Amino acid sequence: VVNASLGFSQDYLEAELRYQKAKYQDDAAVRSRAKAVLDQRRENWARVFDACPNTLFIVAAGNSNQDVVEYGVVPAGIQRDNLLVVGAVDRWGNWASFTNSGEGVKVFDFGVEVPSLIPSGETVPLSGTSMASPNAANLAAKILSVNPKLKPSQVRALIAEHGNPVKAPFSGVIPDEAAALAAARKAR
């Protein structure tokens, strides 16, 4: 199980490239370079996913309140059997206003005001899908600990099929750890 709490979209890359005015003199050059970078990242991530078919990759959906596929978020917009994309909800199961979603996001987890340790040793509340995806990765690792013979697609299915529905406007589930682990044990 690999957690990847990272990702970029075209508009994020364009915004970053605009700071390099000496290198990219107009919007067309910025858009072209951002697209090239994003296309290369998409290809690289797809290669990684394809080269590791026995590894389940859990990735953060992103925080732009967009559809991951339409918006072109990488790696969340890539679809593979060994990839689980995770959006964010608050502690009451309400969807996070920032979370990316769409057909590629079937699982949502706690990602709003998550107590997080920073380098000074202080605990601060942080929000984002990068806070949510480690929860799903933790569950995936627990599922594999009780049934190590499961394939990544089976672990992904257990997580997505054993949960409580996310409140509108999204579809998907908030994983039910006990139910998913019970199903993993039963599948042995």
PDB file of C-alpha atoms in Angstrom:
ATOM      1  CA  VAL A   1       0.000   0.000   0.000  1.00  0.00           C
ATOM      2  CA  VAL A   2       1.372   3.388  -1.027  1.00  0.00           C
ATOM      3  CA  ASN A   3      -0.195   6.685   0.034  1.00  0.00           C
ATOM      4  CA  ALA A   4       0.364   9.568  -2.385  1.00  0.00           C
ATOM      5  CA  SER A   5      -0.965  12.777  -0.891  1.00  0.00           C
ATOM      6  CA  LEU A   6       0.039  14.959  -3.799  1.00  0.00           C
ATOM      7  CA  GLY A   7      -1.105  16.114  -7.173  1.00  0.00           C
ATOM      8  CA  PHE A   8      -1.268  18.945  -9.648  1.00  0.00           C
ATOM      9  CA  SER A   9      -3.721  20.341 -12.160  1.00  0.00           C
ATOM     10  CA  GLN A  10      -3.152  22.428 -15.278  1.00  0.00           C
ATOM     11  CA  ASP A  11      -4.240  25.703 -13.679  1.00  0.00           C
ATOM     12  CA  TYR A  12      -1.976  25.143 -10.666  1.00  0.00           C
ATOM     13  CA  LEU A  13       1.007  24.607 -12.956  1.00  0.00           C
ATOM     14  CA  GLU A  14       0.076  27.641 -15.053  1.00  0.00           C
ATOM     15  CA  ALA A  15      -0.060  29.819 -11.936  1.00  0.00           C
ATOM     16  CA  GLU A  16       3.382  28.622 -10.858  1.00  0.00           C
ATOM     17  CA  LEU A  17       4.895  29.125 -14.318  1.00  0.00           C
ATOM     18  CA  ARG A  18       3.588  32.694 -14.551  1.00  0.00           C
ATOM     19  CA  TYR A  19       6.137  33.640 -11.881  1.00  0.00           C
ATOM     20  CA  GLN A  20       8.880  32.831 -14.389  1.00  0.00           C
ATOM     21  CA  LYS A  21       8.156  35.833 -16.621  1.00  0.00           C
ATOM     22  CA  ALA A  22      11.617  35.864 -18.184  1.00  0.00           C
ATOM     23  CA  LYS A  23      11.132  32.313 -19.432  1.00  0.00           C
ATOM     24  CA  TYR A  24       7.443  32.338 -20.423  1.00  0.00           C
ATOM     25  CA  GLN A  25       6.491  35.646 -21.990  1.00  0.00           C
ATOM     26  CA  ASP A  26       2.810  35.066 -22.768  1.00  0.00           C
ATOM     27  CA  ASP A  27      -0.189  32.977 -21.720  1.00  0.00           C
ATOM     28  CA  ALA A  28       0.107  30.662 -24.715  1.00  0.00           C
ATOM     29  CA  ALA A  29       3.673  29.730 -23.723  1.00  0.00           C
ATOM     30  CA  VAL A  30       2.616  29.200 -20.104  1.00  0.00           C
ATOM     31  CA  ARG A  31      -0.344  26.991 -21.112  1.00  0.00           C
ATOM     32  CA  SER A  32       1.797  24.992 -23.521  1.00  0.00           C
ATOM     33  CA  ARG A  33       4.517  24.332 -20.928  1.00  0.00           C
ATOM     34  CA  ALA A  34       1.983  23.488 -18.187  1.00  0.00           C
ATOM     35  CA  LYS A  35       0.257  21.017 -20.496  1.00  0.00           C
ATOM     36  CA  ALA A  36       3.582  19.399 -21.405  1.00  0.00           C
ATOM     37  CA  VAL A  37       4.550  19.043 -17.732  1.00  0.00           C
ATOM     38  CA  LEU A  38       1.138  17.659 -16.778  1.00  0.00           C
ATOM     39  CA  ASP A  39       1.127  15.208 -19.702  1.00  0.00           C
ATOM     40  CA  GLN A  40       4.582  13.950 -18.670  1.00  0.00           C
ATOM     41  CA  ARG A  41       3.509  13.585 -15.041  1.00  0.00           C
ATOM     42  CA  ARG A  42       0.382  11.685 -16.144  1.00  0.00           C
ATOM     43  CA  GLU A  43       2.496   9.353 -18.279  1.00  0.00           C
ATOM     44  CA  ASN A  44       5.030   8.824 -15.469  1.00  0.00           C
ATOM     45  CA  TRP A  45       2.344   8.025 -12.886  1.00  0.00           C
ATOM     46  CA  ALA A  46       0.578   5.674 -15.295  1.00  0.00           C
ATOM     47  CA  ARG A  47       3.888   3.845 -15.794  1.00  0.00           C
ATOM     48  CA  VAL A  48       4.356   3.534 -12.032  1.00  0.00           C
ATOM     49  CA  PHE A  49       0.829   2.172 -11.531  1.00  0.00           C
ATOM     50  CA  ASP A  50       1.248  -0.265 -14.429  1.00  0.00           C
ATOM     51  CA  ALA A  51       4.703  -1.404 -13.263  1.00  0.00           C
ATOM     52  CA  CYS A  52       3.377  -2.210  -9.776  1.00  0.00           C
ATOM     53  CA  PRO A  53       0.157  -4.185 -10.338  1.00  0.00           C
ATOM     54  CA  ASN A  54       0.375  -5.809  -6.886  1.00  0.00           C
ATOM     55  CA  THR A  55       0.541  -2.472  -5.080  1.00  0.00           C
ATOM     56  CA  LEU A  56      -2.528  -0.474  -4.095  1.00  0.00           C
ATOM     57  CA  PHE A  57      -1.935   3.252  -4.529  1.00  0.00           C
ATOM     58  CA  ILE A  58      -4.134   5.531  -2.432  1.00  0.00           C
ATOM     59  CA  VAL A  59      -4.106   9.119  -3.696  1.00  0.00           C
ATOM     60  CA  ALA A  60      -5.634  12.358  -2.501  1.00  0.00           C
ATOM     61  CA  ALA A  61      -8.385  13.673  -4.796  1.00  0.00           C
ATOM     62  CA  GLY A  62      -7.251  17.296  -4.528  1.00  0.00           C
ATOM     63  CA  ASN A  63      -8.651  20.474  -3.040  1.00  0.00           C
ATOM     64  CA  SER A  64     -10.119  22.524  -5.897  1.00  0.00           C
ATOM     65  CA  ASN A  65     -13.787  21.452  -5.684  1.00  0.00           C
ATOM     66  CA  GLN A  66     -13.543  20.034  -9.217  1.00  0.00           C
ATOM     67  CA  ASP A  67     -14.142  16.743 -11.011  1.00  0.00           C
ATOM     68  CA  VAL A  68     -10.812  14.867 -10.906  1.00  0.00           C
ATOM     69  CA  VAL A  69     -11.103  13.513 -14.443  1.00  0.00           C
ATOM     70  CA  GLU A  70     -12.489  16.629 -16.138  1.00  0.00           C
ATOM     71  CA  TYR A  71     -10.129  18.919 -14.208  1.00  0.00           C
ATOM     72  CA  GLY A  72      -7.180  16.730 -15.148  1.00  0.00           C
ATOM     73  CA  VAL A  73      -5.696  16.289 -11.684  1.00  0.00           C
ATOM     74  CA  VAL A  74      -2.598  14.070 -11.747  1.00  0.00           C
ATOM     75  CA  PRO A  75      -2.404  11.410 -10.407  1.00  0.00           C
ATOM     76  CA  ALA A  76      -6.028  11.421  -9.117  1.00  0.00           C
ATOM     77  CA  GLY A  77      -7.510  11.686 -12.606  1.00  0.00           C
ATOM     78  CA  ILE A  78      -5.840   8.473 -13.771  1.00  0.00           C
ATOM     79  CA  GLN A  79      -7.985   5.366 -13.608  1.00  0.00           C
ATOM     80  CA  ARG A  80      -6.386   2.026 -12.735  1.00  0.00           C
ATOM     81  CA  ASP A  81      -7.497  -1.112 -10.879  1.00  0.00           C
ATOM     82  CA  ASN A  82      -4.723  -0.590  -8.319  1.00  0.00           C
ATOM     83  CA  LEU A  83      -5.611   3.055  -7.623  1.00  0.00           C
ATOM     84  CA  LEU A  84      -8.036   4.394  -5.004  1.00  0.00           C
ATOM     85  CA  VAL A  85      -8.753   8.137  -5.040  1.00  0.00           C
ATOM     86  CA  VAL A  86      -9.929   9.629  -1.734  1.00  0.00           C
ATOM     87  CA  GLY A  87     -11.936  12.804  -1.169  1.00  0.00           C
ATOM     88  CA  ALA A  88     -12.544  14.576   2.145  1.00  0.00           C
ATOM     89  CA  VAL A  89     -15.425  14.907   4.600  1.00  0.00           C
ATOM     90  CA  ASP A  90     -15.599  16.474   8.039  1.00  0.00           C
ATOM     91  CA  ARG A  91     -15.939  14.528  11.288  1.00  0.00           C
ATOM     92  CA  TRP A  92     -19.740  14.489  10.902  1.00  0.00           C
ATOM     93  CA  GLY A  93     -19.652  13.031   7.403  1.00  0.00           C
ATOM     94  CA  ASN A  94     -20.429  16.267   5.591  1.00  0.00           C
ATOM     95  CA  TRP A  95     -18.475  16.715   2.386  1.00  0.00           C
ATOM     96  CA  ALA A  96     -15.624  19.183   2.557  1.00  0.00           C
ATOM     97  CA  SER A  97     -16.319  22.244   0.417  1.00  0.00           C
ATOM     98  CA  PHE A  98     -12.838  22.035  -1.121  1.00  0.00           C
ATOM     99  CA  THR A  99     -12.720  18.340  -2.023  1.00  0.00           C
ATOM    100  CA  ASN A 100     -12.406  17.227  -5.612  1.00  0.00           C
ATOM    101  CA  SER A 101     -14.918  14.581  -6.579  1.00  0.00           C
ATOM    102  CA  GLY A 102     -16.451  12.930  -9.616  1.00  0.00           C
ATOM    103  CA  GLU A 103     -16.807   9.440 -11.022  1.00  0.00           C
ATOM    104  CA  GLY A 104     -13.229   8.570 -10.056  1.00  0.00           C
ATOM    105  CA  VAL A 105     -13.766   9.340  -6.353  1.00  0.00           C
ATOM    106  CA  LYS A 106     -15.767   6.613  -4.606  1.00  0.00           C
ATOM    107  CA  VAL A 107     -14.286   6.933  -1.110  1.00  0.00           C
ATOM    108  CA  PHE A 108     -14.243   9.928   1.238  1.00  0.00           C
ATOM    109  CA  ASP A 109     -12.575  10.119   4.641  1.00  0.00           C
ATOM    110  CA  PHE A 110     -11.945  12.528   7.510  1.00  0.00           C
ATOM    111  CA  GLY A 111      -9.975  15.459   6.086  1.00  0.00           C
ATOM    112  CA  VAL A 112     -11.202  18.625   7.818  1.00  0.00           C
ATOM    113  CA  GLU A 113      -9.361  20.070  10.818  1.00  0.00           C
ATOM    114  CA  VAL A 114      -7.372  16.891  11.331  1.00  0.00           C
ATOM    115  CA  PRO A 115      -5.019  17.168  14.333  1.00  0.00           C
ATOM    116  CA  SER A 116      -1.576  17.138  12.713  1.00  0.00           C
ATOM    117  CA  LEU A 117       1.897  17.192  14.191  1.00  0.00           C
ATOM    118  CA  ILE A 118       4.237  19.835  12.755  1.00  0.00           C
ATOM    119  CA  PRO A 119       8.070  19.852  13.008  1.00  0.00           C
ATOM    120  CA  SER A 120       8.069  21.999  16.174  1.00  0.00           C
ATOM    121  CA  GLY A 121       6.153  19.222  17.934  1.00  0.00           C
ATOM    122  CA  GLU A 122       2.979  21.276  18.090  1.00  0.00           C
ATOM    123  CA  THR A 123      -0.355  19.800  16.996  1.00  0.00           C
ATOM    124  CA  VAL A 124      -2.360  21.982  14.620  1.00  0.00           C
ATOM    125  CA  PRO A 125      -5.601  21.376  12.687  1.00  0.00           C
ATOM    126  CA  LEU A 126      -4.985  20.864   8.960  1.00  0.00           C
ATOM    127  CA  SER A 127      -7.545  20.294   6.223  1.00  0.00           C
ATOM    128  CA  GLY A 128      -7.296  18.692   2.799  1.00  0.00           C
ATOM    129  CA  THR A 129      -7.625  15.470   0.916  1.00  0.00           C
ATOM    130  CA  SER A 130      -3.989  14.852   1.880  1.00  0.00           C
ATOM    131  CA  MET A 131      -5.311  14.444   5.420  1.00  0.00           C
ATOM    132  CA  ALA A 132      -8.012  12.001   4.235  1.00  0.00           C
ATOM    133  CA  SER A 133      -6.034   9.619   2.025  1.00  0.00           C
ATOM    134  CA  PRO A 134      -3.757   8.306   4.824  1.00  0.00           C
ATOM    135  CA  ASN A 135      -6.880   7.110   6.661  1.00  0.00           C
ATOM    136  CA  ALA A 136      -7.858   4.988   3.660  1.00  0.00           C
ATOM    137  CA  ALA A 137      -4.259   3.778   3.299  1.00  0.00           C
ATOM    138  CA  ASN A 138      -4.314   2.740   6.956  1.00  0.00           C
ATOM    139  CA  LEU A 139      -7.505   0.750   6.379  1.00  0.00           C
ATOM    140  CA  ALA A 140      -6.054  -0.874   3.246  1.00  0.00           C
ATOM    141  CA  ALA A 141      -2.988  -1.987   5.223  1.00  0.00           C
ATOM    142  CA  LYS A 142      -5.215  -3.423   7.964  1.00  0.00           C
ATOM    143  CA  ILE A 143      -7.280  -5.303   5.368  1.00  0.00           C
ATOM    144  CA  LEU A 144      -4.112  -6.814   3.912  1.00  0.00           C
ATOM    145  CA  SER A 145      -2.902  -7.748   7.391  1.00  0.00           C
ATOM    146  CA  VAL A 146      -5.980  -9.940   7.908  1.00  0.00           C
ATOM    147  CA  ASN A 147      -6.045 -11.256   4.328  1.00  0.00           C
ATOM    148  CA  PRO A 148      -2.692 -10.837   2.542  1.00  0.00           C
ATOM    149  CA  LYS A 149      -3.854 -12.822  -0.498  1.00  0.00           C
ATOM    150  CA  LEU A 150      -6.179 -10.050  -1.661  1.00  0.00           C
ATOM    151  CA  LYS A 151      -5.314  -8.227  -4.875  1.00  0.00           C
ATOM    152  CA  PRO A 152      -5.246  -4.402  -4.894  1.00  0.00           C
ATOM    153  CA  SER A 153      -8.550  -4.270  -6.788  1.00  0.00           C
ATOM    154  CA  GLN A 154     -10.140  -6.504  -4.129  1.00  0.00           C
ATOM    155  CA  VAL A 155      -8.880  -4.303  -1.289  1.00  0.00           C
ATOM    156  CA  ARG A 156     -10.172  -1.246  -3.125  1.00  0.00           C
ATOM    157  CA  ALA A 157     -13.565  -2.932  -3.572  1.00  0.00           C
ATOM    158  CA  LEU A 158     -13.779  -3.904   0.115  1.00  0.00           C
ATOM    159  CA  ILE A 159     -13.178  -0.292   1.128  1.00  0.00           C
ATOM    160  CA  ALA A 160     -15.629   1.129  -1.425  1.00  0.00           C
ATOM    161  CA  GLU A 161     -18.346  -1.451  -0.758  1.00  0.00           C
ATOM    162  CA  HIS A 162     -18.289  -1.329   3.037  1.00  0.00           C
ATOM    163  CA  GLY A 163     -19.095   2.152   4.167  1.00  0.00           C
ATOM    164  CA  ASN A 164     -21.722   4.720   4.909  1.00  0.00           C
ATOM    165  CA  PRO A 165     -23.019   6.835   2.025  1.00  0.00           C
ATOM    166  CA  VAL A 166     -21.599  10.325   1.699  1.00  0.00           C
ATOM    167  CA  LYS A 167     -24.193  13.054   2.027  1.00  0.00           C
ATOM    168  CA  ALA A 168     -25.310  14.893  -1.121  1.00  0.00           C
ATOM    169  CA  PRO A 169     -24.156  16.263  -3.497  1.00  0.00           C
ATOM    170  CA  PHE A 170     -21.548  13.509  -3.850  1.00  0.00           C
ATOM    171  CA  SER A 171     -21.859   9.786  -4.262  1.00  0.00           C
ATOM    172  CA  GLY A 172     -19.458   7.440  -2.577  1.00  0.00           C
ATOM    173  CA  VAL A 173     -18.833   6.127   0.900  1.00  0.00           C
ATOM    174  CA  ILE A 174     -17.058   6.880   4.122  1.00  0.00           C
ATOM    175  CA  PRO A 175     -15.336   3.560   4.907  1.00  0.00           C
ATOM    176  CA  ASP A 176     -16.652   1.434   7.746  1.00  0.00           C
ATOM    177  CA  GLU A 177     -13.451  -0.089   9.092  1.00  0.00           C
ATOM    178  CA  ALA A 178     -15.121  -2.860  11.104  1.00  0.00           C
ATOM    179  CA  ALA A 179     -17.313  -3.951   8.178  1.00  0.00           C
ATOM    180  CA  ALA A 180     -14.430  -3.887   5.675  1.00  0.00           C
ATOM    181  CA  LEU A 181     -12.179  -5.898   8.002  1.00  0.00           C
ATOM    182  CA  ALA A 182     -14.954  -8.415   8.685  1.00  0.00           C
ATOM    183  CA  ALA A 183     -15.451  -8.846   4.934  1.00  0.00           C
ATOM    184  CA  ALA A 184     -11.694  -9.312   4.449  1.00  0.00           C
ATOM    185  CA  ARG A 185     -11.640 -12.027   7.119  1.00  0.00           C
ATOM    186  CA  LYS A 186     -14.651 -13.721   5.552  1.00  0.00           C
ATOM    187  CA  ALA A 187     -12.937 -13.728   2.135  1.00  0.00           C
ATOM    188  CA  ARG A 188      -9.974 -15.771   3.474  1.00  0.00           C
TER     189      ARG A 188
END
